Short mmCIF file of C-alpha atoms in Angstrom, two decimals:
data_model
loop_
_atom_site.label_atom_id
_atom_site.label_comp_id
_atom_site.label_asym_id
_atom_site.label_seq_id
_atom_site.Cartn_x
_atom_site.Cartn_y
_atom_site.Cartn_z
CA UNK A 1 0.00 0.00 0.00
CA UNK A 2 1.34 3.39 -0.99
CA UNK A 3 0.21 6.81 -2.17
CA UNK A 4 0.33 6.24 -5.92
CA UNK A 5 -2.82 6.38 -8.04
CA UNK A 6 -3.34 4.11 -11.05
CA UNK A 7 -2.43 7.03 -13.33
CA UNK A 8 0.78 7.66 -11.31
CA UNK A 9 1.73 4.01 -11.53
CA UNK A 10 1.26 3.96 -15.29
CA UNK A 11 3.25 7.17 -15.75
CA UNK A 12 6.09 6.01 -13.49
CA UNK A 13 6.34 2.61 -15.12
CA UNK A 14 6.53 4.24 -18.56
CA UNK A 15 9.33 6.50 -17.35
CA UNK A 16 11.21 3.61 -15.74
CA UNK A 17 10.86 1.50 -18.86
CA UNK A 18 12.46 4.35 -20.80
CA UNK A 19 15.26 4.56 -18.21
CA UNK A 20 15.74 0.79 -18.46
CA UNK A 21 16.17 1.28 -22.21
CA UNK A 22 18.72 4.03 -21.58
CA UNK A 23 20.71 1.74 -19.26
CA UNK A 24 20.65 -0.97 -21.94
CA UNK A 25 21.78 1.67 -24.42
CA UNK A 26 24.70 2.49 -22.11
CA UNK A 27 25.84 -1.14 -22.23
CA UNK A 28 25.74 -1.02 -26.00
CA UNK A 29 27.70 2.26 -26.03
CA UNK A 30 30.43 0.66 -23.92
CA UNK A 31 30.44 -2.49 -26.00
CA UNK A 32 30.72 -0.45 -29.21
CA UNK A 33 33.48 1.71 -27.69
CA UNK A 34 31.66 5.00 -28.02
CA UNK A 35 33.39 8.16 -26.90
CA UNK A 36 33.64 8.45 -23.07
CA UNK A 37 32.13 11.93 -22.92
CA UNK A 38 29.08 10.77 -24.88
CA UNK A 39 28.65 7.88 -22.44
CA UNK A 40 28.99 10.28 -19.49
CA UNK A 41 26.39 12.62 -20.99
CA UNK A 42 24.02 9.69 -21.32
CA UNK A 43 24.63 8.65 -17.69
CA UNK A 44 23.85 12.21 -16.57
CA UNK A 45 20.56 12.03 -18.51
CA UNK A 46 19.72 8.72 -16.86
CA UNK A 47 20.44 10.03 -13.37
CA UNK A 48 18.36 13.12 -14.09
CA UNK A 49 15.44 10.99 -15.25
CA UNK A 50 15.66 8.85 -12.09
CA UNK A 51 15.67 12.00 -9.98
CA UNK A 52 12.45 13.14 -11.66
CA UNK A 53 10.85 9.78 -10.88
CA UNK A 54 11.98 10.11 -7.25
CA UNK A 55 10.61 13.65 -6.92
CA UNK A 56 7.24 12.54 -8.26
CA UNK A 57 7.04 9.63 -5.80
CA UNK A 58 8.20 11.89 -2.95
CA UNK A 59 5.47 14.36 -3.84
CA UNK A 60 2.81 11.65 -3.75
CA UNK A 61 4.20 10.25 -0.52
CA UNK A 62 4.05 13.63 1.24
CA UNK A 63 0.56 14.35 -0.10
CA UNK A 64 -0.58 10.83 0.84
CA UNK A 65 1.03 8.80 3.63
CA UNK A 66 2.67 11.74 5.41
CA UNK A 67 -0.45 13.91 5.25
CA UNK A 68 -2.67 11.05 6.46
CA UNK A 69 -0.36 10.16 9.33
CA UNK A 70 -0.40 13.77 10.49
CA UNK A 71 -4.12 14.42 10.14
CA UNK A 72 -4.97 11.12 11.84
CA UNK A 73 -2.23 11.64 14.44
CA UNK A 74 -1.01 8.14 13.82
CA UNK A 75 2.72 7.42 13.70
CA UNK A 76 3.43 10.90 12.39
CA UNK A 77 6.76 11.19 14.21
CA UNK A 78 8.15 7.97 12.71
CA UNK A 79 6.92 8.84 9.24
CA UNK A 80 8.51 12.30 9.34
CA UNK A 81 11.86 10.94 10.60
CA UNK A 82 11.79 8.40 7.78
CA UNK A 83 10.95 11.15 5.26
CA UNK A 84 13.86 13.31 6.42
CA UNK A 85 16.22 10.31 6.15
CA UNK A 86 15.26 9.62 2.57
CA UNK A 87 15.55 13.31 1.62
CA UNK A 88 18.99 13.43 3.22
CA UNK A 89 20.28 10.55 1.09
CA UNK A 90 18.27 11.78 -1.86
CA UNK A 91 20.17 15.00 -2.23
CA UNK A 92 23.50 13.36 -3.03
CA UNK B 1 37.38 4.75 -29.84
CA UNK B 2 37.65 5.55 -26.16
CA UNK B 3 39.91 5.00 -23.16
CA UNK B 4 38.35 1.81 -21.79
CA UNK B 5 40.32 -1.44 -21.65
CA UNK B 6 38.67 -4.81 -22.26
CA UNK B 7 38.67 -5.40 -18.47
CA UNK B 8 37.02 -1.98 -17.92
CA UNK B 9 34.38 -2.74 -20.51
CA UNK B 10 33.55 -6.08 -18.91
CA UNK B 11 33.36 -4.55 -15.41
CA UNK B 12 31.22 -1.62 -16.57
CA UNK B 13 28.80 -3.81 -18.51
CA UNK B 14 28.37 -6.09 -15.46
CA UNK B 15 27.61 -3.04 -13.32
CA UNK B 16 25.17 -1.63 -15.87
CA UNK B 17 23.42 -4.98 -16.23
CA UNK B 18 22.92 -4.95 -12.47
CA UNK B 19 21.56 -1.39 -12.64
CA UNK B 20 19.23 -2.45 -15.46
CA UNK B 21 17.95 -5.18 -13.13
CA UNK B 22 17.43 -2.60 -10.39
CA UNK B 23 15.43 -0.39 -12.75
CA UNK B 24 13.29 -3.39 -13.70
CA UNK B 25 12.91 -4.11 -9.98
CA UNK B 26 11.65 -0.55 -9.52
CA UNK B 27 8.92 -1.13 -12.09
CA UNK B 28 7.87 -4.24 -10.20
CA UNK B 29 7.88 -2.37 -6.88
CA UNK B 30 5.55 0.25 -8.35
CA UNK B 31 3.33 -2.37 -9.94
CA UNK B 32 3.09 -4.28 -6.63
CA UNK B 33 2.38 -1.03 -4.73
CA UNK B 34 5.40 -1.26 -2.44
CA UNK B 35 5.92 1.43 0.17
CA UNK B 36 7.04 4.78 -1.36
CA UNK B 37 10.03 5.16 0.96
CA UNK B 38 11.33 1.71 -0.03
CA UNK B 39 11.02 2.67 -3.69
CA UNK B 40 12.84 5.96 -3.03
CA UNK B 41 15.64 4.13 -1.21
CA UNK B 42 16.02 1.85 -4.20
CA UNK B 43 16.14 4.82 -6.59
CA UNK B 44 18.89 6.39 -4.44
CA UNK B 45 20.85 3.12 -4.70
CA UNK B 46 20.42 3.12 -8.47
CA UNK B 47 21.59 6.71 -8.84
CA UNK B 48 24.57 5.99 -6.61
CA UNK B 49 25.52 2.98 -8.72
CA UNK B 50 25.27 5.08 -11.90
CA UNK B 51 27.48 7.71 -10.33
CA UNK B 52 30.13 5.08 -9.61
CA UNK B 53 30.03 3.95 -13.24
CA UNK B 54 30.40 7.59 -14.33
CA UNK B 55 33.36 8.20 -12.01
CA UNK B 56 35.13 5.12 -13.34
CA UNK B 57 34.63 6.21 -16.95
CA UNK B 58 35.70 9.76 -16.11
CA UNK B 59 38.84 8.39 -14.50
CA UNK B 60 39.70 6.37 -17.60
CA UNK B 61 38.91 9.31 -19.86
CA UNK B 62 41.25 11.65 -17.97
CA UNK B 63 43.99 9.03 -17.83
CA UNK B 64 43.49 8.23 -21.51
CA UNK B 65 42.08 10.71 -24.00
CA UNK B 66 42.76 13.83 -21.94
CA UNK B 67 46.30 12.79 -21.06
CA UNK B 68 47.08 11.86 -24.67
CA UNK B 69 45.68 15.10 -26.05
CA UNK B 70 47.86 17.07 -23.65
CA UNK B 71 51.08 15.12 -24.12
CA UNK B 72 50.67 15.13 -27.90
CA UNK B 73 49.54 18.77 -27.84
CA UNK B 74 46.63 17.85 -30.05
CA UNK B 75 43.23 19.39 -29.42
CA UNK B 76 43.93 19.69 -25.72
CA UNK B 77 41.96 22.91 -25.32
CA UNK B 78 38.78 21.45 -26.81
CA UNK B 79 39.10 18.24 -24.81
CA UNK B 80 39.53 20.10 -21.52
CA UNK B 81 36.55 22.39 -22.20
CA UNK B 82 34.47 19.31 -22.97
CA UNK B 83 35.72 17.64 -19.77
CA UNK B 84 34.78 20.64 -17.63
CA UNK B 85 31.31 20.71 -19.23
CA UNK B 86 30.62 17.11 -18.41
CA UNK B 87 31.88 17.54 -14.82
CA UNK B 88 29.65 20.58 -14.42
CA UNK B 89 26.53 18.66 -15.37
CA UNK B 90 27.80 15.59 -13.58
CA UNK B 91 27.73 17.15 -10.17
CA UNK B 92 23.98 17.71 -10.05
CA UNK C 1 7.49 33.44 12.26
CA UNK C 2 9.01 30.06 11.60
CA UNK C 3 9.45 26.63 13.19
CA UNK C 4 12.81 27.19 14.91
CA UNK C 5 13.13 27.06 18.70
CA UNK C 6 15.54 29.33 20.56
CA UNK C 7 17.95 26.38 20.90
CA UNK C 8 17.72 25.72 17.14
CA UNK C 9 18.40 29.36 16.38
CA UNK C 10 21.47 29.41 18.60
CA UNK C 11 22.81 26.16 17.11
CA UNK C 12 22.21 27.31 13.53
CA UNK C 13 23.79 30.70 14.07
CA UNK C 14 26.90 29.06 15.59
CA UNK C 15 27.14 26.78 12.56
CA UNK C 16 26.67 29.65 10.12
CA UNK C 17 29.25 31.76 11.92
CA UNK C 18 31.69 28.88 11.47
CA UNK C 19 30.78 28.65 7.78
CA UNK C 20 31.29 32.41 7.46
CA UNK C 21 34.76 31.88 8.91
CA UNK C 22 35.41 29.13 6.38
CA UNK C 23 34.38 31.40 3.52
CA UNK C 24 36.71 34.09 4.84
CA UNK C 25 39.41 31.42 5.07
CA UNK C 26 38.80 30.60 1.41
CA UNK C 27 39.47 34.22 0.44
CA UNK C 28 42.74 34.06 2.37
CA UNK C 29 43.69 30.77 0.70
CA UNK C 30 43.16 32.34 -2.72
CA UNK C 31 45.04 35.48 -1.76
CA UNK C 32 47.96 33.42 -0.42
CA UNK C 33 47.95 31.25 -3.57
CA UNK C 34 47.32 27.97 -1.77
CA UNK C 35 47.14 24.77 -3.79
CA UNK C 36 43.91 24.52 -5.88
CA UNK C 37 43.01 21.06 -4.60
CA UNK C 38 43.24 22.25 -0.98
CA UNK C 39 40.94 25.14 -1.82
CA UNK C 40 38.50 22.76 -3.55
CA UNK C 41 38.52 20.44 -0.53
CA UNK C 42 37.69 23.39 1.69
CA UNK C 43 34.82 24.45 -0.62
CA UNK C 44 33.44 20.90 -0.45
CA UNK C 45 33.54 21.11 3.36
CA UNK C 46 31.72 24.44 3.26
CA UNK C 47 29.01 23.14 0.95
CA UNK C 48 28.59 20.06 3.15
CA UNK C 49 28.22 22.23 6.25
CA UNK C 50 25.59 24.37 4.50
CA UNK C 51 23.72 21.23 3.50
CA UNK C 52 23.60 20.13 7.13
CA UNK C 53 22.18 23.50 8.14
CA UNK C 54 19.57 23.19 5.39
CA UNK C 55 18.58 19.66 6.44
CA UNK C 56 18.12 20.79 10.03
CA UNK C 57 15.90 23.71 9.00
CA UNK C 58 13.95 21.46 6.62
CA UNK C 59 13.39 19.02 9.47
CA UNK C 60 12.04 21.75 11.73
CA UNK C 61 9.90 23.15 8.94
CA UNK C 62 8.27 19.79 8.24
CA UNK C 63 7.75 19.10 11.95
CA UNK C 64 6.42 22.63 12.47
CA UNK C 65 4.77 24.66 9.70
CA UNK C 66 3.97 21.71 7.44
CA UNK C 67 2.57 19.58 10.26
CA UNK C 68 0.48 22.45 11.59
CA UNK C 69 -0.92 23.34 8.19
CA UNK C 70 -1.99 19.74 7.70
CA UNK C 71 -3.47 19.13 11.13
CA UNK C 72 -5.34 22.45 11.02
CA UNK C 73 -6.30 21.89 7.40
CA UNK C 74 -5.15 25.38 6.57
CA UNK C 75 -3.25 26.07 3.38
CA UNK C 76 -1.78 22.59 3.40
CA UNK C 77 -1.78 22.27 -0.38
CA UNK C 78 0.23 25.45 -0.91
CA UNK C 79 2.69 24.58 1.86
CA UNK C 80 3.34 21.11 0.44
CA UNK C 81 3.86 22.45 -3.11
CA UNK C 82 6.32 24.96 -1.71
CA UNK C 83 8.08 22.20 0.25
CA UNK C 84 8.46 20.04 -2.83
CA UNK C 85 9.86 22.99 -4.78
CA UNK C 86 12.54 23.67 -2.23
CA UNK C 87 13.48 19.98 -2.00
CA UNK C 88 13.73 19.84 -5.78
CA UNK C 89 16.25 22.69 -5.90
CA UNK C 90 17.88 21.45 -2.73
CA UNK C 91 19.06 18.21 -4.18
CA UNK C 92 21.35 19.75 -6.77
CA UNK D 1 51.68 28.10 -5.93
CA UNK D 2 48.58 27.35 -7.92
CA UNK D 3 47.06 27.89 -11.36
CA UNK D 4 45.15 31.12 -10.67
CA UNK D 5 46.03 34.34 -12.49
CA UNK D 6 45.77 37.73 -10.78
CA UNK D 7 42.47 38.33 -12.62
CA UNK D 8 41.15 34.94 -11.42
CA UNK D 9 42.14 35.73 -7.85
CA UNK D 10 40.37 39.06 -7.94
CA UNK D 11 37.22 37.56 -9.46
CA UNK D 12 37.14 34.66 -6.99
CA UNK D 13 37.69 36.86 -3.97
CA UNK D 14 34.85 39.16 -5.09
CA UNK D 15 32.56 36.13 -5.45
CA UNK D 16 33.59 34.74 -2.05
CA UNK D 17 33.10 38.11 -0.39
CA UNK D 18 29.56 38.10 -1.76
CA UNK D 19 29.03 34.56 -0.46
CA UNK D 20 30.38 35.62 2.93
CA UNK D 21 27.76 38.38 2.90
CA UNK D 22 25.07 35.83 2.04
CA UNK D 23 26.14 33.63 4.96
CA UNK D 24 25.98 36.65 7.26
CA UNK D 25 22.53 37.39 5.81
CA UNK D 26 21.49 33.84 6.69
CA UNK D 27 22.41 34.42 10.32
CA UNK D 28 20.29 37.57 10.31
CA UNK D 29 17.37 35.70 8.70
CA UNK D 30 17.51 33.10 11.47
CA UNK D 31 17.83 35.72 14.16
CA UNK D 32 14.86 37.66 12.76
CA UNK D 33 12.83 34.43 12.45
CA UNK D 34 12.27 34.64 8.72
CA UNK D 35 10.22 31.97 7.03
CA UNK D 36 12.05 28.59 6.80
CA UNK D 37 11.48 28.19 3.07
CA UNK D 38 13.00 31.62 2.38
CA UNK D 39 16.06 30.64 4.44
CA UNK D 40 16.32 27.34 2.55
CA UNK D 41 16.10 29.16 -0.79
CA UNK D 42 18.91 31.42 0.31
CA UNK D 43 21.05 28.42 1.39
CA UNK D 44 20.48 26.85 -2.04
CA UNK D 45 21.68 30.08 -3.67
CA UNK D 46 24.78 30.08 -1.46
CA UNK D 47 25.63 26.47 -2.26
CA UNK D 48 25.12 27.17 -5.95
CA UNK D 49 27.48 30.16 -5.79
CA UNK D 50 30.12 28.05 -4.02
CA UNK D 51 29.79 25.39 -6.69
CA UNK D 52 30.46 27.99 -9.38
CA UNK D 53 33.59 29.10 -7.54
CA UNK D 54 34.71 25.45 -7.29
CA UNK D 55 34.11 24.82 -11.00
CA UNK D 56 36.15 27.87 -11.92
CA UNK D 57 39.06 26.78 -9.73
CA UNK D 58 38.79 23.22 -11.05
CA UNK D 59 38.94 24.57 -14.59
CA UNK D 60 42.10 26.56 -13.85
CA UNK D 61 43.65 23.61 -12.03
CA UNK D 62 43.09 21.26 -14.97
CA UNK D 63 44.35 23.84 -17.46
CA UNK D 64 47.33 24.63 -15.24
CA UNK D 65 48.80 22.13 -12.77
CA UNK D 66 47.27 19.02 -14.34
CA UNK D 67 48.24 20.03 -17.87
CA UNK D 68 51.79 20.92 -16.81
CA UNK D 69 52.29 17.69 -14.88
CA UNK D 70 51.21 15.71 -17.93
CA UNK D 71 53.20 17.62 -20.54
CA UNK D 72 56.31 17.57 -18.35
CA UNK D 73 55.66 13.95 -17.35
CA UNK D 74 56.22 14.88 -13.75
CA UNK D 75 53.99 13.40 -11.05
CA UNK D 76 51.10 13.12 -13.47
CA UNK D 77 49.75 9.93 -11.92
CA UNK D 78 49.52 11.41 -8.41
CA UNK D 79 47.96 14.64 -9.70
CA UNK D 80 45.29 12.79 -11.67
CA UNK D 81 44.41 10.54 -8.71
CA UNK D 82 44.09 13.63 -6.55
CA UNK D 83 41.93 15.31 -9.20
CA UNK D 84 39.57 12.33 -9.39
CA UNK D 85 39.26 12.29 -5.59
CA UNK D 86 38.25 15.91 -5.42
CA UNK D 87 35.73 15.49 -8.26
CA UNK D 88 34.27 12.47 -6.49
CA UNK D 89 33.58 14.45 -3.31
CA UNK D 90 32.66 17.49 -5.35
CA UNK D 91 29.63 15.95 -6.93
CA UNK D 92 27.72 15.47 -3.66
#
């Protein structure tokens, strides 16, 4: 159980499938000995796309689970600590 | 043509195959409605793994193409500008 | 009005005063022509210290303003959008 | 001894003086209990400005010390290892 709607799930899976394709493309680039800087540019794009996926899920999580925990006063402290932890690691 | 040895190529492709598996795992997590924070943790791991791949390629590039361009005084200016550009975007 | 206690304020100001000192130290390092890599290492330390300050404030903000807005059902949507925006820029 | 020209030094010190002012401004914002999100936005700006300073120094270092070490074949291995280390930490 999480805070993602059916539409969110569909959108996120489409994005991740595209990222999966990019990662497969990276393997091909290495195998075909493409230029390092082109590979690095592609890795940057991949990491950026993953960050966008993460931000979208984070948004839904705050608007869903976190909001519910607070308004129902149920486990709000734990859920906020957990949220801060993931944001901390997230920003690297 | 790039600066990666056969051993580098093998190592990088193994890493990227693992990352591809992680990205597929992420799609499954979303499909199975896993907890948002667990998905976010997995995305962080993925981005970290991609960063390691990038750092390894960058290392080889500097020790290969960049070094050669400088010692042969051939297109060193362009290659350094290009290097700085990729590092700039890299650090986001 | 914000979510920082007197103890938070004191702690944050002490940290920022130290960071201010580091930034002044950086000017001295440049003036005295210290080695570039040592200057870069010091900048990394500075940015890391600023990130810690930001994470602490973010923590207080979520536990204060954001929590209040949600439990009082007052402007929660706007405050969450704003939170997501700052996290988005934060992670660069 | 480093790779910064007199013009670089002047430019970098001006930038760092401005950043020092921003850090002092942050202390004032906390003291005057400004809104958390405004403080966070200001911290992001500060970190961004420090990153620009770092990128400029990195650029000079690569075009100076690193290039010289390579073209004179003197300590190039150590200087490249050191460079990769600082870039690694840099990108956080």
